[in-house]
mmCIF file of C-alpha atoms in Angstrom:
data_model
loop_
_atom_site.group_PDB
_atom_site.id
_atom_site.type_symbol
_atom_site.label_atom_id
_atom_site.label_comp_id
_atom_site.label_asym_id
_atom_site.label_seq_id
_atom_site.Cartn_x
_atom_site.Cartn_y
_atom_site.Cartn_z
ATOM 1 C CA GLN T 1 7.635 -31.509 -18.407
ATOM 2 C CA ILE T 2 9.409 -29.383 -15.689
ATOM 3 C CA HIS T 3 7.786 -28.063 -12.762
ATOM 4 C CA LEU T 4 9.220 -26.186 -9.821
ATOM 5 C CA VAL T 5 7.036 -25.696 -6.641
ATOM 6 C CA GLN T 6 7.493 -23.127 -4.409
ATOM 7 C CA SER T 7 6.580 -23.006 -0.608
ATOM 8 C CA GLY T 8 3.938 -20.803 0.225
ATOM 9 C CA ASP T 9 4.011 -16.825 1.804
ATOM 10 C CA GLU T 10 5.793 -15.554 4.521
ATOM 11 C CA VAL T 11 5.159 -12.757 6.720
ATOM 12 C CA LYS T 12 8.136 -12.054 8.872
ATOM 13 C CA LYS T 13 9.175 -9.420 11.599
ATOM 14 C CA PRO T 14 12.203 -7.085 10.740
ATOM 15 C CA GLY T 15 15.365 -8.776 11.775
ATOM 16 C CA ALA T 16 14.004 -12.091 11.086
ATOM 17 C CA SER T 17 15.111 -15.067 8.823
ATOM 18 C CA VAL T 18 13.043 -16.865 6.141
ATOM 19 C CA LYS T 19 13.788 -20.117 4.175
ATOM 20 C CA ILE T 20 11.872 -20.412 1.226
ATOM 21 C CA SER T 21 11.922 -24.210 -0.401
ATOM 22 C CA CYS T 22 11.751 -24.954 -4.168
ATOM 23 C CA LYS T 23 11.085 -28.622 -5.249
ATOM 24 C CA ALA T 24 11.568 -29.674 -8.783
ATOM 25 C CA SER T 25 9.941 -32.378 -10.967
ATOM 26 C CA GLY T 26 11.283 -33.496 -14.036
ATOM 27 C CA TYR T 27 14.532 -31.643 -13.347
ATOM 28 C CA THR T 28 17.809 -32.119 -11.800
ATOM 29 C CA PHE T 29 19.672 -29.600 -10.336
ATOM 30 C CA THR T 30 23.200 -30.989 -11.114
ATOM 31 C CA ARG T 31 22.416 -30.028 -15.070
ATOM 32 C CA ASN T 32 22.221 -26.482 -14.751
ATOM 33 C CA GLY T 33 21.631 -25.548 -11.349
ATOM 34 C CA VAL T 34 19.253 -23.275 -10.017
ATOM 35 C CA ASN T 35 19.139 -19.302 -9.695
ATOM 36 C CA TRP T 36 16.831 -17.283 -7.225
ATOM 37 C CA VAL T 37 15.325 -13.952 -8.695
ATOM 38 C CA ARG T 38 13.115 -11.098 -6.858
ATOM 39 C CA GLN T 39 10.774 -8.600 -7.676
ATOM 40 C CA ALA T 40 9.311 -5.984 -5.212
ATOM 41 C CA ARG T 41 5.468 -5.212 -5.757
ATOM 42 C CA GLY T 42 5.547 -3.094 -8.788
ATOM 43 C CA GLN T 43 9.073 -3.355 -9.499
ATOM 44 C CA GLY T 44 11.667 -4.938 -11.578
ATOM 45 C CA LEU T 45 13.327 -8.282 -11.549
ATOM 46 C CA GLU T 46 16.444 -8.896 -9.268
ATOM 47 C CA TRP T 47 19.166 -11.975 -9.665
ATOM 48 C CA MET T 48 20.449 -12.566 -6.059
ATOM 49 C CA ALA T 49 22.109 -16.298 -5.924
ATOM 50 C CA TRP T 50 22.796 -19.296 -8.384
ATOM 51 C CA ILE T 51 23.468 -22.892 -7.005
ATOM 52 C CA ASN T 52 24.822 -26.064 -9.160
ATOM 53 C CA ASP T 53 24.257 -29.038 -7.218
ATOM 54 C CA TYR T 54 26.917 -31.128 -9.259
ATOM 55 C CA SER T 55 29.801 -28.954 -8.406
ATOM 56 C CA GLY T 56 28.351 -27.255 -5.373
ATOM 57 C CA ASP T 57 29.283 -23.885 -6.763
ATOM 58 C CA THR T 58 27.495 -20.867 -5.803
ATOM 59 C CA LYS T 59 27.395 -16.982 -7.081
ATOM 60 C CA TYR T 60 25.840 -14.238 -5.022
ATOM 61 C CA ALA T 61 24.787 -11.077 -5.941
ATOM 62 C CA GLN T 62 27.483 -8.858 -3.966
ATOM 63 C CA LYS T 63 24.475 -6.851 -2.208
ATOM 64 C CA PHE T 64 23.375 -9.971 -0.599
ATOM 65 C CA GLN T 65 26.711 -11.853 0.125
ATOM 66 C CA GLY T 66 26.655 -12.750 3.660
ATOM 67 C CA ARG T 67 23.238 -12.493 4.093
ATOM 68 C CA VAL T 68 21.789 -15.014 1.973
ATOM 69 C CA THR T 69 22.496 -18.585 1.388
ATOM 70 C CA VAL T 70 21.354 -21.166 -1.084
ATOM 71 C CA THR T 71 21.145 -24.837 -0.563
ATOM 72 C CA THR T 72 20.059 -28.094 -2.429
ATOM 73 C CA ASP T 73 19.055 -31.284 -1.289
ATOM 74 C CA ALA T 74 19.664 -33.703 -4.058
ATOM 75 C CA SER T 75 17.877 -36.320 -2.303
ATOM 76 C CA THR T 76 14.592 -34.255 -2.981
ATOM 77 C CA GLU T 77 15.457 -31.885 -5.550
ATOM 78 C CA THR T 78 14.706 -29.415 -3.168
ATOM 79 C CA ALA T 79 16.524 -25.870 -3.189
ATOM 80 C CA TYR T 80 16.429 -23.694 -0.754
ATOM 81 C CA MET T 81 17.557 -20.045 -0.338
ATOM 82 C CA GLU T 82 17.718 -18.411 3.357
ATOM 83 C CA VAL T 83 17.323 -14.434 3.841
ATOM 84 C CA GLU T 84 18.791 -13.394 6.831
ATOM 85 C CA ARG T 85 18.608 -9.822 8.816
ATOM 86 C CA LEU T 86 15.129 -9.043 6.735
ATOM 87 C CA THR T 87 14.286 -5.595 6.357
ATOM 88 C CA SER T 88 10.774 -3.962 4.705
ATOM 89 C CA ASP T 89 12.877 -3.433 1.753
ATOM 90 C CA ASP T 90 13.232 -7.149 1.285
ATOM 91 C CA SER T 91 9.215 -7.747 1.050
ATOM 92 C CA ALA T 92 8.834 -8.858 -2.503
ATOM 93 C CA VAL T 93 7.892 -12.129 -4.717
ATOM 94 C CA TYR T 94 10.881 -14.575 -4.634
ATOM 95 C CA TYR T 95 11.359 -16.802 -7.340
ATOM 96 C CA CYS T 96 13.371 -20.159 -8.257
ATOM 97 C CA ALA T 97 14.004 -19.876 -11.812
ATOM 98 C CA ILE T 98 16.246 -22.533 -13.903
ATOM 99 C CA ARG T 99 17.349 -23.083 -17.379
ATOM 100 C CA GLY T 100 15.863 -26.122 -17.669
ATOM 101 C CA TYR T 101 14.684 -27.034 -21.734
ATOM 102 C CA GLY T 102 17.113 -25.376 -23.699
ATOM 103 C CA SER T 103 21.308 -25.059 -24.040
ATOM 104 C CA GLY T 104 23.049 -22.038 -23.347
ATOM 105 C CA SER T 105 23.906 -19.891 -20.216
ATOM 106 C CA TYR T 106 22.337 -21.269 -16.778
ATOM 107 C CA TYR T 107 21.131 -17.620 -16.270
ATOM 108 C CA LEU T 108 18.661 -18.055 -18.899
ATOM 109 C CA PHE T 109 15.660 -18.678 -17.147
ATOM 110 C CA ASP T 110 12.905 -20.856 -19.415
ATOM 111 C CA ALA T 111 11.039 -22.805 -15.762
ATOM 112 C CA TRP T 112 10.144 -20.830 -13.374
ATOM 113 C CA GLY T 113 8.630 -21.339 -9.325
ATOM 114 C CA GLN T 114 5.154 -19.269 -9.030
ATOM 115 C CA GLY T 115 6.394 -17.171 -6.692
ATOM 116 C CA THR T 116 7.004 -16.752 -2.944
ATOM 117 C CA LEU T 117 5.408 -13.779 -1.162
ATOM 118 C CA VAL T 118 7.905 -12.461 1.786
ATOM 119 C CA THR T 119 6.218 -9.632 3.798
ATOM 120 C CA VAL T 120 8.232 -7.993 6.277
ATOM 121 C CA SER T 121 6.457 -6.068 8.610
ATOM 122 C CA SER T 122 6.797 -5.078 12.321
ATOM 123 C CA ASP Z 1 27.070 -4.687 -13.117
ATOM 124 C CA ILE Z 2 26.445 -4.395 -16.535
ATOM 125 C CA VAL Z 3 23.577 -1.536 -16.429
ATOM 126 C CA MET Z 4 20.796 -2.329 -18.655
ATOM 127 C CA THR Z 5 18.752 1.017 -19.950
ATOM 128 C CA GLN Z 6 14.861 0.143 -21.769
ATOM 129 C CA SER Z 7 13.336 2.756 -23.646
ATOM 130 C CA PRO Z 8 10.555 3.447 -23.425
ATOM 131 C CA ASP Z 9 8.821 3.081 -20.157
ATOM 132 C CA SER Z 10 5.651 2.265 -21.387
ATOM 133 C CA LEU Z 11 4.075 2.717 -25.023
ATOM 134 C CA ALA Z 12 0.527 2.205 -26.365
ATOM 135 C CA VAL Z 13 0.386 0.437 -29.539
ATOM 136 C CA SER Z 14 -3.095 -0.227 -31.776
ATOM 137 C CA LEU Z 15 -4.052 -3.684 -32.322
ATOM 138 C CA GLY Z 16 -2.172 -4.821 -35.383
ATOM 139 C CA GLU Z 17 0.588 -2.599 -35.288
ATOM 140 C CA ARG Z 18 4.253 -2.568 -34.265
ATOM 141 C CA ALA Z 19 5.801 -2.498 -30.819
ATOM 142 C CA THR Z 20 9.504 -1.544 -30.798
ATOM 143 C CA ILE Z 21 11.257 -1.851 -27.594
ATOM 144 C CA ASN Z 22 14.861 -0.721 -26.864
ATOM 145 C CA CYS Z 23 17.401 -1.981 -24.353
ATOM 146 C CA ARG Z 24 20.963 -0.447 -24.322
ATOM 147 C CA SER Z 25 23.964 -2.423 -22.320
ATOM 148 C CA SER Z 26 26.630 -0.148 -20.436
ATOM 149 C CA GLN Z 27 28.977 -2.555 -22.041
ATOM 150 C CA SER Z 28 29.312 -5.028 -25.004
ATOM 151 C CA LEU Z 29 27.072 -7.926 -24.797
ATOM 152 C CA LEU Z 30 29.056 -9.886 -27.567
ATOM 153 C CA TYR Z 31 31.310 -12.595 -26.782
ATOM 154 C CA THR Z 32 33.927 -12.241 -29.946
ATOM 155 C CA SER Z 33 35.116 -16.271 -29.616
ATOM 156 C CA THR Z 34 31.540 -17.423 -30.251
ATOM 157 C CA ASN Z 35 30.311 -14.126 -32.130
ATOM 158 C CA LYS Z 36 26.996 -14.189 -29.450
ATOM 159 C CA ASN Z 37 25.223 -11.531 -27.800
ATOM 160 C CA TYR Z 38 24.531 -12.459 -24.194
ATOM 161 C CA LEU Z 39 20.959 -10.434 -24.012
ATOM 162 C CA SER Z 40 17.530 -12.141 -23.825
ATOM 163 C CA TRP Z 41 14.298 -11.087 -23.445
ATOM 164 C CA TYR Z 42 11.161 -11.775 -21.279
ATOM 165 C CA GLN Z 43 7.527 -11.024 -21.019
ATOM 166 C CA GLN Z 44 5.406 -11.047 -17.553
ATOM 167 C CA LYS Z 45 1.900 -10.390 -17.540
ATOM 168 C CA PRO Z 46 0.266 -9.822 -14.140
ATOM 169 C CA GLY Z 47 0.648 -12.202 -11.506
ATOM 170 C CA GLN Z 48 2.836 -14.398 -13.498
ATOM 171 C CA PRO Z 49 6.396 -15.491 -13.801
ATOM 172 C CA PRO Z 50 8.212 -14.077 -16.500
ATOM 173 C CA LYS Z 51 8.369 -15.653 -19.877
ATOM 174 C CA LEU Z 52 11.612 -16.388 -21.855
ATOM 175 C CA LEU Z 53 11.000 -14.638 -25.502
ATOM 176 C CA ILE Z 54 14.206 -14.457 -26.875
ATOM 177 C CA TYR Z 55 17.913 -15.070 -26.422
ATOM 178 C CA TRP Z 56 21.485 -14.905 -28.049
ATOM 179 C CA ALA Z 57 19.501 -11.329 -28.767
ATOM 180 C CA SER Z 58 17.394 -13.116 -31.733
ATOM 181 C CA SER Z 59 16.808 -16.478 -30.879
ATOM 182 C CA ARG Z 60 13.192 -17.076 -30.447
ATOM 183 C CA GLU Z 61 12.314 -19.539 -27.563
ATOM 184 C CA SER Z 62 10.540 -22.674 -28.965
ATOM 185 C CA GLY Z 63 6.626 -21.817 -28.978
ATOM 186 C CA VAL Z 64 7.119 -18.498 -28.946
ATOM 187 C CA PRO Z 65 5.293 -16.464 -31.741
ATOM 188 C CA ASP Z 66 6.944 -15.321 -34.648
ATOM 189 C CA ARG Z 67 5.701 -11.986 -34.375
ATOM 190 C CA PHE Z 68 8.303 -11.688 -31.608
ATOM 191 C CA SER Z 69 12.033 -10.728 -33.001
ATOM 192 C CA GLY Z 70 14.950 -9.428 -31.651
ATOM 193 C CA SER Z 71 17.832 -7.665 -33.049
ATOM 194 C CA GLY Z 72 21.058 -5.695 -32.545
ATOM 195 C CA SER Z 73 24.708 -6.415 -31.154
ATOM 196 C CA GLY Z 74 27.374 -5.124 -29.167
ATOM 197 C CA THR Z 75 25.213 -2.576 -26.396
ATOM 198 C CA ASP Z 76 22.177 -1.715 -28.317
ATOM 199 C CA PHE Z 77 19.310 -4.047 -29.024
ATOM 200 C CA THR Z 78 15.564 -4.410 -29.964
ATOM 201 C CA LEU Z 79 12.616 -6.391 -29.116
ATOM 202 C CA THR Z 80 9.845 -6.206 -31.899
ATOM 203 C CA ILE Z 81 6.190 -7.140 -31.896
ATOM 204 C CA SER Z 82 5.286 -6.961 -35.542
ATOM 205 C CA SER Z 83 1.319 -7.218 -35.130
ATOM 206 C CA LEU Z 84 0.587 -6.502 -31.620
ATOM 207 C CA GLN Z 85 -2.044 -8.865 -30.088
ATOM 208 C CA ALA Z 86 -4.357 -8.367 -27.168
ATOM 209 C CA GLU Z 87 -2.762 -11.274 -25.508
ATOM 210 C CA ASP Z 88 0.778 -9.072 -26.127
ATOM 211 C CA VAL Z 89 -0.260 -6.752 -22.674
ATOM 212 C CA ALA Z 90 2.457 -7.143 -20.456
ATOM 213 C CA VAL Z 91 6.231 -5.929 -19.192
ATOM 214 C CA TYR Z 92 8.877 -6.708 -20.988
ATOM 215 C CA TYR Z 93 12.130 -6.743 -19.639
ATOM 216 C CA CYS Z 94 15.684 -7.207 -21.447
ATOM 217 C CA GLN Z 95 18.447 -9.045 -19.694
ATOM 218 C CA GLN Z 96 22.308 -9.814 -20.056
ATOM 219 C CA TYR Z 97 23.393 -12.542 -19.463
ATOM 220 C CA TYR Z 98 27.259 -12.052 -20.286
ATOM 221 C CA ILE Z 99 28.516 -11.965 -17.052
ATOM 222 C CA THR Z 100 28.109 -12.637 -13.412
ATOM 223 C CA PRO Z 101 25.406 -10.882 -12.002
ATOM 224 C CA PRO Z 102 22.962 -11.391 -14.344
ATOM 225 C CA THR Z 103 21.139 -7.734 -14.791
ATOM 226 C CA PHE Z 104 17.262 -6.420 -15.626
ATOM 227 C CA GLY Z 105 16.319 -3.542 -17.539
ATOM 228 C CA ARG Z 106 13.342 -2.154 -15.674
ATOM 229 C CA GLY Z 107 10.921 -3.111 -17.825
ATOM 230 C CA THR Z 108 8.400 -1.602 -20.746
ATOM 231 C CA THR Z 109 4.945 -1.797 -20.298
ATOM 232 C CA VAL Z 110 2.780 -2.200 -23.306
ATOM 233 C CA GLU Z 111 -0.767 -1.539 -23.757
ATOM 234 C CA ILE Z 112 -3.375 -1.348 -26.105
ATOM 235 C CA LYS Z 113 -3.987 2.407 -27.668
#
C-alpha cells in the first residue's frame, strides 16, 4: 500500500518562501518520480512540476520556472517543493501525486498526498 | 499548452439515471504509434484529493465501479456514469497527459436532482 504524507499547513507573508515535504511509504521515487499539483480554493487543478529521483530529471510548468524548485531525498523517500516570492495568488492546497500502482505515463496520478494548505496573507 | 474544455460546468441527474460529461482538447491526444489517447478522468469529493477513474480514455482504473466508462478519441471525449449513485456526487476533471505540462479541464460538478 502506498502512502504519501505531506507536511502541515502553512501561513506565509507575501514575498516569503514555503517548502512542503511529501514522504512516501510503499513507493520509491526512482520509479515514476513525483508530481506537484495545486488547487486554489473552489478552483481546478494545476500541475506545477515533476522530478524523477533516478534520472535527476525535472520538469516545470513554464509559469513556475525560476520560482519553484523540486527536490528529493532518496535516503528518506521524501520529496520537497519550494515556492519562492509568494503572492496571494499562491494561496492554495498543494498536493504531491504519483503513478504508483499502475503502468503508463508518470503524469497519471493514482496516489496523492493529503494536501498542504498554504495561505499567503499580510 | 493544451487547453481542455469541459461541458457542462454542472449537471443534476436523478438517482439511477445516466450522467454524461464532455471534454474537448485543443489538439489531438491520439498518439498514432501506440493508438492510445492520452486522456484521463478524475473524481474529486469535497475535502479529498482527486481519484483516478479512467486512463487511456477508456481504461478503468482498478477498483472503479463499472458504471463509470470513458469513450472518445482525438479531441473529443466523454465520461459516462450509467446509473448515478449518491456517492457519485463530486467534481469530475478530464486531464491530458500527451505533452508537458499535463493540463486539466475546469471540472464538472455532478449533483442529484
